[in-house]
mmCIF file of C-alpha atoms in Angstrom:
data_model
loop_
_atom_site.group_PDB
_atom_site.id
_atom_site.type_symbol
_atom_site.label_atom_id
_atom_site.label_comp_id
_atom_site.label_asym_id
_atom_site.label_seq_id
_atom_site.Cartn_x
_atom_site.Cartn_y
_atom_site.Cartn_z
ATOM 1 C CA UNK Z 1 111.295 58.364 -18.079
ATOM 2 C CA UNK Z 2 108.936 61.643 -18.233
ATOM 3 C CA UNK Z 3 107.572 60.533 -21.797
ATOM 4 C CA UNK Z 4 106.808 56.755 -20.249
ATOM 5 C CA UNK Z 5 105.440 58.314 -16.831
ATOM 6 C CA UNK Z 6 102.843 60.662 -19.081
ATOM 7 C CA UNK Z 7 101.700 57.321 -20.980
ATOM 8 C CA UNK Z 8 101.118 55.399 -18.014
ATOM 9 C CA UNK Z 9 99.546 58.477 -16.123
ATOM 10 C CA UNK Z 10 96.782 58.845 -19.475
ATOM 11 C CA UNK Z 11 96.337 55.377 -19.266
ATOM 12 C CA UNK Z 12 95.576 55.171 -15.612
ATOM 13 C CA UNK Z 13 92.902 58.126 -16.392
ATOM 14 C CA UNK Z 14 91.738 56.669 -19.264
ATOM 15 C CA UNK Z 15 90.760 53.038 -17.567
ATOM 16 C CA UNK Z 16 89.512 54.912 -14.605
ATOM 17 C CA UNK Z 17 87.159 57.076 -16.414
ATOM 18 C CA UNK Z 18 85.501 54.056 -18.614
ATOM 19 C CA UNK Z 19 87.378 55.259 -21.624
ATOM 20 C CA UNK Z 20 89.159 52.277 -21.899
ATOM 21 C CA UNK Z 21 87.090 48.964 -22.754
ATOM 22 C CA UNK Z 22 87.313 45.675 -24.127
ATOM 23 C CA UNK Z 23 84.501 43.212 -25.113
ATOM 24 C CA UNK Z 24 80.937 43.852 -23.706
ATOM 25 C CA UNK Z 25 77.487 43.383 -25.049
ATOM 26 C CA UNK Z 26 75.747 45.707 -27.848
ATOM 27 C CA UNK Z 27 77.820 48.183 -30.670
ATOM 28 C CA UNK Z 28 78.197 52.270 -30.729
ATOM 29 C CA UNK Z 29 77.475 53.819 -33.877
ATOM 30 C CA UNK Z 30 80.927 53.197 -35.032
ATOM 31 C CA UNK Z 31 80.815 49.466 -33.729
ATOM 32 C CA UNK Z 32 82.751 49.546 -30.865
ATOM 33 C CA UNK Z 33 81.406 47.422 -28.375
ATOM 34 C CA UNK Z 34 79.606 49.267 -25.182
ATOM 35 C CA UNK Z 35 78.268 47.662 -21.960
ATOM 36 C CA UNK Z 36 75.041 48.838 -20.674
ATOM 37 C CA UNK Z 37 74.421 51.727 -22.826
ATOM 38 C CA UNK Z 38 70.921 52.843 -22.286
ATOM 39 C CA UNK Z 39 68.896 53.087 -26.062
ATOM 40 C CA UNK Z 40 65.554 52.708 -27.422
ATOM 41 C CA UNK Z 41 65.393 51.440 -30.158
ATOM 42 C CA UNK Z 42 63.153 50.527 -33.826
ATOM 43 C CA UNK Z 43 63.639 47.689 -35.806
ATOM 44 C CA UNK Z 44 61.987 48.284 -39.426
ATOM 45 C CA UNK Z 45 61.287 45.912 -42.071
ATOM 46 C CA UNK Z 46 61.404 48.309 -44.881
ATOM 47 C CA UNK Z 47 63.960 51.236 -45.865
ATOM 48 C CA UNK Z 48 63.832 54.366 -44.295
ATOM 49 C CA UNK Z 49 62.141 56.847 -46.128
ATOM 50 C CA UNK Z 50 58.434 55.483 -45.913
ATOM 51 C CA UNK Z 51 56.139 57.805 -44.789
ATOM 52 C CA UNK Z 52 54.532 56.004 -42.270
ATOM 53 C CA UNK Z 53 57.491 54.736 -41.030
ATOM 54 C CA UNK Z 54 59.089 58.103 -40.857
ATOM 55 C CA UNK Z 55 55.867 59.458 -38.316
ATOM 56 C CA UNK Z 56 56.972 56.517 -35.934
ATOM 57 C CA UNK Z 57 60.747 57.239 -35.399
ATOM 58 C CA UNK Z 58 59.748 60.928 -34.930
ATOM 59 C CA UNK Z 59 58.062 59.461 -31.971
ATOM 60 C CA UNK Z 60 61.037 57.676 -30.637
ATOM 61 C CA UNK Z 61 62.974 60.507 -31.355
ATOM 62 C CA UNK Z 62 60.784 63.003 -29.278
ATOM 63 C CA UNK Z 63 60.896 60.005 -26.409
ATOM 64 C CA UNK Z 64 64.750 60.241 -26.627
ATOM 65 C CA UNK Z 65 65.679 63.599 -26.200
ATOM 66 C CA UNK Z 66 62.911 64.181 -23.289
ATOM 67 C CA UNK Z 67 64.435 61.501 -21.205
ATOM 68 C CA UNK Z 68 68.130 62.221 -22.552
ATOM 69 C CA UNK Z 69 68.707 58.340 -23.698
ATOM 70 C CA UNK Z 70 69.862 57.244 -27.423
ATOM 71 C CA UNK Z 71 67.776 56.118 -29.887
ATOM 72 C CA UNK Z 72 68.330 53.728 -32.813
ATOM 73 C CA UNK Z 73 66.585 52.392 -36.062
ATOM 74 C CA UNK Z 74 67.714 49.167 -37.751
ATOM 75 C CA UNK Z 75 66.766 47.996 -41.041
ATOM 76 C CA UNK Z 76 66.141 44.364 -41.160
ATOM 77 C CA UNK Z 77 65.058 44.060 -44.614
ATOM 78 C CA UNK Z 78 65.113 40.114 -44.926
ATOM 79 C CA UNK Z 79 62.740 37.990 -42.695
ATOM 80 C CA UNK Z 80 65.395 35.807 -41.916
ATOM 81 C CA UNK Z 81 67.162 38.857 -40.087
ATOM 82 C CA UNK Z 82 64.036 39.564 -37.784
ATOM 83 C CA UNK Z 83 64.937 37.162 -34.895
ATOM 84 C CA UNK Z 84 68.720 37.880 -34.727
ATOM 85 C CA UNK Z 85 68.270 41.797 -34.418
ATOM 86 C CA UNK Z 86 65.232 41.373 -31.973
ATOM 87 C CA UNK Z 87 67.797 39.408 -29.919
ATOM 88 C CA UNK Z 88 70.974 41.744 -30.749
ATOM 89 C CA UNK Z 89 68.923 44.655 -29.577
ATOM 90 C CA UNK Z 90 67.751 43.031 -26.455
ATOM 91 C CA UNK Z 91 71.301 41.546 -25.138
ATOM 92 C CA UNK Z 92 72.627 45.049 -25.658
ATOM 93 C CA UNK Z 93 69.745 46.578 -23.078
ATOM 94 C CA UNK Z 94 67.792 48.198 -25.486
ATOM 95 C CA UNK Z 95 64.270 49.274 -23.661
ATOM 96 C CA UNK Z 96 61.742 49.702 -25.144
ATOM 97 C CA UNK Z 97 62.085 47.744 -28.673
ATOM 98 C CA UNK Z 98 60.053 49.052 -30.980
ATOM 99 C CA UNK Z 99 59.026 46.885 -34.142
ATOM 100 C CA UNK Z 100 56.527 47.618 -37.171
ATOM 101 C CA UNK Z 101 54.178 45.123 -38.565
ATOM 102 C CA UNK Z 102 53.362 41.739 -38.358
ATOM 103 C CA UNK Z 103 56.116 39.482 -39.747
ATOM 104 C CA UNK Z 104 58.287 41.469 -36.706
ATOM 105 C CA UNK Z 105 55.791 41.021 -34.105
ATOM 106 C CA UNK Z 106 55.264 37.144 -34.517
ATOM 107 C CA UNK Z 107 59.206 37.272 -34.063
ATOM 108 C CA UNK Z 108 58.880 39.536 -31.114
ATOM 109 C CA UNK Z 109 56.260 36.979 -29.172
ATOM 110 C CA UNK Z 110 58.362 34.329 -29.939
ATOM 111 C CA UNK Z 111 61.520 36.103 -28.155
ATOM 112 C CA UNK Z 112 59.726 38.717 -25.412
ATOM 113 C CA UNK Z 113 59.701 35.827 -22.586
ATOM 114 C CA UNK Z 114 63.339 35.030 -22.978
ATOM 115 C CA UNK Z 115 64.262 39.070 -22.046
ATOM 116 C CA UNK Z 116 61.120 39.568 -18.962
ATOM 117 C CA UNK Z 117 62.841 43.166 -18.283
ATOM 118 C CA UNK Z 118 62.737 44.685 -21.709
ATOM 119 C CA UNK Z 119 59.654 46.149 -22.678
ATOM 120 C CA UNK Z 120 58.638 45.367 -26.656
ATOM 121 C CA UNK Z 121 56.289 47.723 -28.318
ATOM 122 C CA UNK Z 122 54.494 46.461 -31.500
ATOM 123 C CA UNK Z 123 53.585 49.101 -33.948
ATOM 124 C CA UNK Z 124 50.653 48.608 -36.385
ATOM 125 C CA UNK Z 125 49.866 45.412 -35.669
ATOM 126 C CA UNK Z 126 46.045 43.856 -34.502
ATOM 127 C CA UNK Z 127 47.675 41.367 -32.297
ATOM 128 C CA UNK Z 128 48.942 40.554 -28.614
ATOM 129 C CA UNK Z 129 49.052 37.918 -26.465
ATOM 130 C CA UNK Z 130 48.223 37.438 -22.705
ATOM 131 C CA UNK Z 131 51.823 35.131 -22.178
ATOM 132 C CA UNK Z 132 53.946 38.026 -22.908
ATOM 133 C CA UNK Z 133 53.268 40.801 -20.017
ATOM 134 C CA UNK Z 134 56.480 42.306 -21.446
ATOM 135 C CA UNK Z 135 54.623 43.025 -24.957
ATOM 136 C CA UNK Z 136 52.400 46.022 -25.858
ATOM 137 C CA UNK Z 137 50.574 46.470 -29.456
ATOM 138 C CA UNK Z 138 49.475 49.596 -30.521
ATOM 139 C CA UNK Z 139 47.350 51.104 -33.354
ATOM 140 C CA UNK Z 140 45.754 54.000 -34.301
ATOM 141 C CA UNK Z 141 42.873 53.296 -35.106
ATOM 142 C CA UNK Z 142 42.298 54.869 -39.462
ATOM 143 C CA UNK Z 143 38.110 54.316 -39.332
ATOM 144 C CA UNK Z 144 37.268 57.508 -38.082
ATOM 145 C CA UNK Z 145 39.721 59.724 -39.811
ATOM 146 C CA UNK Z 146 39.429 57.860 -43.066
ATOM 147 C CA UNK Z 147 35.494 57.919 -42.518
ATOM 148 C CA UNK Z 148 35.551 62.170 -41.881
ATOM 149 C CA UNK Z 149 37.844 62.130 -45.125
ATOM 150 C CA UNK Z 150 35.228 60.557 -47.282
ATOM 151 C CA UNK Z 151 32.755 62.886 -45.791
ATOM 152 C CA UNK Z 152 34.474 65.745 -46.737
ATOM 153 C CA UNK Z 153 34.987 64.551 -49.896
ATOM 154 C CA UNK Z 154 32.045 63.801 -50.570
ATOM 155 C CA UNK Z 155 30.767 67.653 -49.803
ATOM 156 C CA UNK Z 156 33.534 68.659 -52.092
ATOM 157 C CA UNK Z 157 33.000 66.782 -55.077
ATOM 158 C CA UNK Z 158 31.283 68.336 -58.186
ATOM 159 C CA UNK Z 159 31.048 65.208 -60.699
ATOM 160 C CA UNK Z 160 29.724 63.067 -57.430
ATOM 161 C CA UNK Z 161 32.287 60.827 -58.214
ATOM 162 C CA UNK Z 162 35.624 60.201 -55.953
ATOM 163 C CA UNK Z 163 37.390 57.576 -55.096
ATOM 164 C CA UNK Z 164 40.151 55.285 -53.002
ATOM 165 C CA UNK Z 165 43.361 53.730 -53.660
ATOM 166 C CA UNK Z 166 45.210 51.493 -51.486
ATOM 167 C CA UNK Z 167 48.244 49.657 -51.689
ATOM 168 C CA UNK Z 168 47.790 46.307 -50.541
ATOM 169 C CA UNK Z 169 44.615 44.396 -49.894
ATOM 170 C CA UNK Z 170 45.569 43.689 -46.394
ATOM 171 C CA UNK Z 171 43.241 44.420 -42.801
ATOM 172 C CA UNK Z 172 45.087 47.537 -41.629
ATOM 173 C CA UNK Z 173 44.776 48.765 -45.351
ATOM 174 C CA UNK Z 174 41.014 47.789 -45.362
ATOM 175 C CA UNK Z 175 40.383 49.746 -42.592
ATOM 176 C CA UNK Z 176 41.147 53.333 -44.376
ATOM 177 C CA UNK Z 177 38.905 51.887 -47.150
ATOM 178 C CA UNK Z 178 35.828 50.850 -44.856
ATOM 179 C CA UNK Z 179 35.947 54.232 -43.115
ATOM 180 C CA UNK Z 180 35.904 56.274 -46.467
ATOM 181 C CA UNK Z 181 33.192 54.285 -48.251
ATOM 182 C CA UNK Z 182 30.932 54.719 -45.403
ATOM 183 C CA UNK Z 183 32.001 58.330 -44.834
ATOM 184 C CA UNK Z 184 31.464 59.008 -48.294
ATOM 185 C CA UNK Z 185 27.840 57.238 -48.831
ATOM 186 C CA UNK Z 186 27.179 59.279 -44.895
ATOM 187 C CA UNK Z 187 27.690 62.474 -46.254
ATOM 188 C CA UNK Z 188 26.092 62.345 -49.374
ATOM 189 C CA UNK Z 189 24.450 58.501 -50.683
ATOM 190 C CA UNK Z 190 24.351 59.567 -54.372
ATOM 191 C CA UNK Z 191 27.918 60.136 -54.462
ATOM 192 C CA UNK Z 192 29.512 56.999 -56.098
ATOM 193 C CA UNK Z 193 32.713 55.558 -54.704
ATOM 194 C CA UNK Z 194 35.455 53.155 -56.543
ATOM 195 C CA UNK Z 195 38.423 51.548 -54.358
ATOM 196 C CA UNK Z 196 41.222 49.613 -55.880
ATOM 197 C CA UNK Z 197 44.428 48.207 -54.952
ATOM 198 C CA UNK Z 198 47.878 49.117 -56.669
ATOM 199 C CA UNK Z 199 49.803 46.339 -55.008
ATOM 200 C CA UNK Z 200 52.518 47.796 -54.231
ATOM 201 C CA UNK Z 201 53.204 50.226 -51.279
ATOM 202 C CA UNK Z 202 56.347 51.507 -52.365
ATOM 203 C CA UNK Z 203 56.580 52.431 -56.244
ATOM 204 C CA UNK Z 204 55.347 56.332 -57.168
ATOM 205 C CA UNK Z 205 54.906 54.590 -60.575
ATOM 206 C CA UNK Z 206 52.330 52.367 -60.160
ATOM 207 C CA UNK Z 207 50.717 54.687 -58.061
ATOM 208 C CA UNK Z 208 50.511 57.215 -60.575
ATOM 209 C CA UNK Z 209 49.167 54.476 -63.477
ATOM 210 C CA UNK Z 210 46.368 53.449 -61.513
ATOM 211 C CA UNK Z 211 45.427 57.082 -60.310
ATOM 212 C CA UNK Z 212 45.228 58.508 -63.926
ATOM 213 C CA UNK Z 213 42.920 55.190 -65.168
ATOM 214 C CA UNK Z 214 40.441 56.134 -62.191
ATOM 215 C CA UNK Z 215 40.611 59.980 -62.769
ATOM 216 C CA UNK Z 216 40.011 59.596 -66.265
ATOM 217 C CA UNK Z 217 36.008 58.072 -65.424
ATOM 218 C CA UNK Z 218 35.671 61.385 -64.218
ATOM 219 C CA UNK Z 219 36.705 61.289 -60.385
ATOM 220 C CA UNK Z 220 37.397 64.846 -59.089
ATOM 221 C CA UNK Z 221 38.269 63.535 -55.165
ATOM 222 C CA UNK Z 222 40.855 60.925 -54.881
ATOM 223 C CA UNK Z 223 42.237 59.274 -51.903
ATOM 224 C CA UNK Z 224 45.319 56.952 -51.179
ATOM 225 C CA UNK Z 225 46.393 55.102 -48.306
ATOM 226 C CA UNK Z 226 49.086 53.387 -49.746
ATOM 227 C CA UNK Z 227 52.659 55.029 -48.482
ATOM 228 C CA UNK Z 228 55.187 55.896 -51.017
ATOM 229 C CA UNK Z 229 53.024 54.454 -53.817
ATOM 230 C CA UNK Z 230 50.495 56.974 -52.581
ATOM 231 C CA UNK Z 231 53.346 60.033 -53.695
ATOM 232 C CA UNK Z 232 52.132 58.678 -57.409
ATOM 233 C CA UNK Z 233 48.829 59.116 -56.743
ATOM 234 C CA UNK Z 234 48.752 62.913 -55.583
ATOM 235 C CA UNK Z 235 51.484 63.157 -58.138
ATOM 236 C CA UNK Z 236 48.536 62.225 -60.804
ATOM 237 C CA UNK Z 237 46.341 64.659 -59.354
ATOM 238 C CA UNK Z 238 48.592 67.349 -59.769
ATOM 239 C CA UNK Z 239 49.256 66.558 -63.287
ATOM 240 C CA UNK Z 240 45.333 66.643 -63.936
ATOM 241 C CA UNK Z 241 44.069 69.228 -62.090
ATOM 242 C CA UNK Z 242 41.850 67.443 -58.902
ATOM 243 C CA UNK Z 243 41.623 67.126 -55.398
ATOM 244 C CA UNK Z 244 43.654 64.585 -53.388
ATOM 245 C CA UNK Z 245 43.475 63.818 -49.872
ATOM 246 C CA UNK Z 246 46.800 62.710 -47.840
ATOM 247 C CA UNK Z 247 46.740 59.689 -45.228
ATOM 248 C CA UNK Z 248 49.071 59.634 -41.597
ATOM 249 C CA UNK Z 249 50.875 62.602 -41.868
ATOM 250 C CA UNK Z 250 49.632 65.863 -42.919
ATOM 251 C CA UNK Z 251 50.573 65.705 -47.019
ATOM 252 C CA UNK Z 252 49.372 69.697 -47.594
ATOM 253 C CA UNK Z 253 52.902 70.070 -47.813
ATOM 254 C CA UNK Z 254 53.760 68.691 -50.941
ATOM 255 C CA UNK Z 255 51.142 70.389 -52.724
ATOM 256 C CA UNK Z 256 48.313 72.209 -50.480
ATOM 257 C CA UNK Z 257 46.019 73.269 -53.541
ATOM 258 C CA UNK Z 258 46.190 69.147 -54.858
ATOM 259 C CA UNK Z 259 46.066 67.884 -51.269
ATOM 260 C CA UNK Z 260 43.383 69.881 -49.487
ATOM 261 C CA UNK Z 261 42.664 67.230 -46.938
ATOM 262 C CA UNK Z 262 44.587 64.572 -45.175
ATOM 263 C CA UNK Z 263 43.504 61.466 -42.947
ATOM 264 C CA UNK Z 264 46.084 61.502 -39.976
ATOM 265 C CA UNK Z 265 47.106 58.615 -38.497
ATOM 266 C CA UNK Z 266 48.850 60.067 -35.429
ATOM 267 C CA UNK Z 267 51.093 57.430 -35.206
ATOM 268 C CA UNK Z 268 53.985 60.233 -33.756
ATOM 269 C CA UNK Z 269 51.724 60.903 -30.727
ATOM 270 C CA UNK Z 270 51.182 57.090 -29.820
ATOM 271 C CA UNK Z 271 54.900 55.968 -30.323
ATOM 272 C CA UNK Z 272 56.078 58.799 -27.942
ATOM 273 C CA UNK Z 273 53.077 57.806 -25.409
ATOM 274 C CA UNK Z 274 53.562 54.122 -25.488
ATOM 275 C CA UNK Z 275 57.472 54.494 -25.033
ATOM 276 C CA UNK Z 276 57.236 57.284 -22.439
ATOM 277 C CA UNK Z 277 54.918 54.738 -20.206
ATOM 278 C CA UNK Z 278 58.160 52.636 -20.633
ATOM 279 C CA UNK Z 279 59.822 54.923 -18.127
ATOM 280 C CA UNK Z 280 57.279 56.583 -16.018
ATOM 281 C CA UNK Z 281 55.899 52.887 -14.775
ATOM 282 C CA UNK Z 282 52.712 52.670 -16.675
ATOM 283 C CA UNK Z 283 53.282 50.364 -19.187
ATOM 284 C CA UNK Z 284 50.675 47.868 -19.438
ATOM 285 C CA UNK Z 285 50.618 44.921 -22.057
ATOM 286 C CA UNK Z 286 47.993 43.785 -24.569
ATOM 287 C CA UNK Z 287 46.762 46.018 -27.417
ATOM 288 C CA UNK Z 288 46.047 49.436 -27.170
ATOM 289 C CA UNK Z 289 43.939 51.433 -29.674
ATOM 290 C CA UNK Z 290 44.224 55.296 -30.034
ATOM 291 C CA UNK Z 291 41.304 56.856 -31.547
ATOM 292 C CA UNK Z 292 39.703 60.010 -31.002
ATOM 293 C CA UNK Z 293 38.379 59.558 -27.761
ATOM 294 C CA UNK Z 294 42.078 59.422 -26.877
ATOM 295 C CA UNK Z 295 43.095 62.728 -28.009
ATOM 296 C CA UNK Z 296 44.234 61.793 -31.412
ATOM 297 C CA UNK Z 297 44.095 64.013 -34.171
ATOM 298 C CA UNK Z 298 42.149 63.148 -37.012
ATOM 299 C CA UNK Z 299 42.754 65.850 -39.086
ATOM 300 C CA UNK Z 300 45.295 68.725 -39.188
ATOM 301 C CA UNK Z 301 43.559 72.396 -38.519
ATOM 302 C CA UNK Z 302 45.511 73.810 -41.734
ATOM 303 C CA UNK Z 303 43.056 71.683 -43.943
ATOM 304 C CA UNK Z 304 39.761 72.632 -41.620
ATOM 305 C CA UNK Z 305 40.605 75.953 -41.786
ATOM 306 C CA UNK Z 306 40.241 76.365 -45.202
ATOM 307 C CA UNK Z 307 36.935 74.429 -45.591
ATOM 308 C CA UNK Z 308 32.950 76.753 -45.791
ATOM 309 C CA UNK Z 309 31.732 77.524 -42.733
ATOM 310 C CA UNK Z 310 29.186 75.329 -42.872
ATOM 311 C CA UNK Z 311 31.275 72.623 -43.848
ATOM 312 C CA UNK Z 312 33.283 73.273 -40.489
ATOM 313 C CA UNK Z 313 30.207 72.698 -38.186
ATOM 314 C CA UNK Z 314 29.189 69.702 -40.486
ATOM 315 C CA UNK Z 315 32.700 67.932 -39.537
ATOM 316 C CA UNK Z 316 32.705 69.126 -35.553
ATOM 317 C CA UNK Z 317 28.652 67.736 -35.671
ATOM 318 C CA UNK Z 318 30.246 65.044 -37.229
ATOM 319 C CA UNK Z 319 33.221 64.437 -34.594
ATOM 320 C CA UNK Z 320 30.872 64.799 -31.885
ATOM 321 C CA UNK Z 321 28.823 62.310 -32.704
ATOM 322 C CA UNK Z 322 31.831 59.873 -33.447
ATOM 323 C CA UNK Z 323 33.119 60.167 -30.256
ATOM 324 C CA UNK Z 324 29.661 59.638 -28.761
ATOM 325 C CA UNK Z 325 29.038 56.309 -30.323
ATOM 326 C CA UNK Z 326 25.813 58.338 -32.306
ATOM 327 C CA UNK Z 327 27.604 57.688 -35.432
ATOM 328 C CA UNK Z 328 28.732 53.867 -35.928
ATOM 329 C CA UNK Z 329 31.380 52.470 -38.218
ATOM 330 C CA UNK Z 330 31.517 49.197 -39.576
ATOM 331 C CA UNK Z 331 34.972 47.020 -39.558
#
């Protein structure tokens, strides 16, 4: 009788605390199914691991622990799983729903109005659309960062010949290369300037390949904007002794000597912004560009500290006049 009152008694405290549960919308991390857990979460079309893509769940993560609710990336890495986990994530109370790219954000327009009390936030995508007050793109805008990284390198080279590497010919790609051509022929017109594609933005390999073909015509200043396949690329400049310049994150810390320079692309800062307006009641739809004039960063101060002197007050001149509208850059 004592060892069947004890049962009961546990049970009684376990149903009464919540412990206890059956059914219920959304999963825990060990798939258990949990009503009304509060999360934020990132749906990704591409493995973990990607730089870029890395930057942007450090921003959910810093949104998470300052307002003390879970956060949550899943990988749908087929197309046809976009819609399902968009939906999965919203039934479950997920808020905000962050999603990378456009192939996810067509999915997310197509869903947003069926779930009017979850906020979606688009990452990296040029798009938005007025029927979806639920829906907020964001970008960082790559011109000016990319355009003071071909400035730079064009002060720095010494065959007055550098050059770009993408992965992809795609817009938000095109960008980085637009800035740095123009930043380039800005800081210095005789200094000539090559961009090519790898086309692919996740093999090292091919990276590397294409890197060594355009070092070998005698480019001393290379740049990539082309996630992991950009690893290749400083990976080449390593191996052959010149000067490489990082994109989005600060990439001094794979090799600083190789990688004196990086573009940022503070995409950190404007996940963690556009999720924290989420909860303090200032989220407002449409697209949203962060550039400079927003407090992004466009550089890191580890790369500007090592530049001349002179070189210093040529890129704060040069900042200046950015932000003032002095200097123009064309899409």
């Amino acid at each position: 009788m004592k060892k069947c009152f004890i049962v009961v008694s546990v049970l009684t405290l376990f149903v009464a605390n919540g412990l206890l549960f059956a059914g219920g919308a959304g999963e825990s991390e060990k798939g258990a199914k949990v009503k009304n857990e509060k999360l934020i979460a990132m749906i990704i079309p591409i493995p973990k691991g990607d730089p870029f893509i890395s930057l942007c769940i450090n921003g959910m993560n810093k949104l998470g622990k300052e307002v003390g609710v879970r956060t949550k990336v899943i990988e749908a890495l087929d197309k046809s799983e976009y819609s399902e986990q968009i939906r999965a994530m919203a039934e479950i109370g997920a808020n905000p729903i962050y999603t990378l790219w456009d192939d996810l954000a067509a999915e997310v327009f197509k869903i947003a109005p069926d779930f009017p009390n979850t906020k979606f936030i688009v990452v990296d995508c040029y798009v938005s659309d007025p029927a979806c007050p639920n829906v907020k793109s964001i970008v960082v805008e790559p011109l000016q960062a990319s355009f003071i990284a071909g400035f730079v390198a064009a002060k720095t080279t010494k065959t007055k010949k550098v050059g770009w590497l993408g992965s992809i010919d795609l817009p938000v790609i095109n960008k980085f290369k637009n800035g740095f051509l123009q930043g380039v022929h800005y800081g210095d017109p005789s200094v000539a300037v090559e961009a090519f594609y790898i086309g692919d933005a996740n093999d090292p390999n091919k990276g590397n390949e294409l890197a060594k073909q355009v070092i070998g015509k005698g480019t001393d200043v290379l740049m990539h904007s082309a996630n992991k396949a950009g690893l290749g690329v400083i990976r080449a400049c390593q191996e052959m002794g010149i000067k490489a310049i990082g994109v989005d994150s600060w990439q001094g810390e794979i090799d600083e000597k190789t990688v004196f320079w990086s573009a940022l692309k503070d995409i950190t800062n404007a996940c963690y912004l556009s999720g924290k307006s989420v909860f303090d009641g200032t989220f407002k739809s449409g697209m949203q560009l962060y550039s400079s004039e927003s407090g992004i960063n466009m550089y890191d101060q580890r790369d500007f500290d090592k530049l001349s002197p002179q070189l210093k007050k040529d890129v704060l001149a040069l900042v200046e006049k950015l932000k003032s509208g002095v200097v123009k850059i064309i899409e």
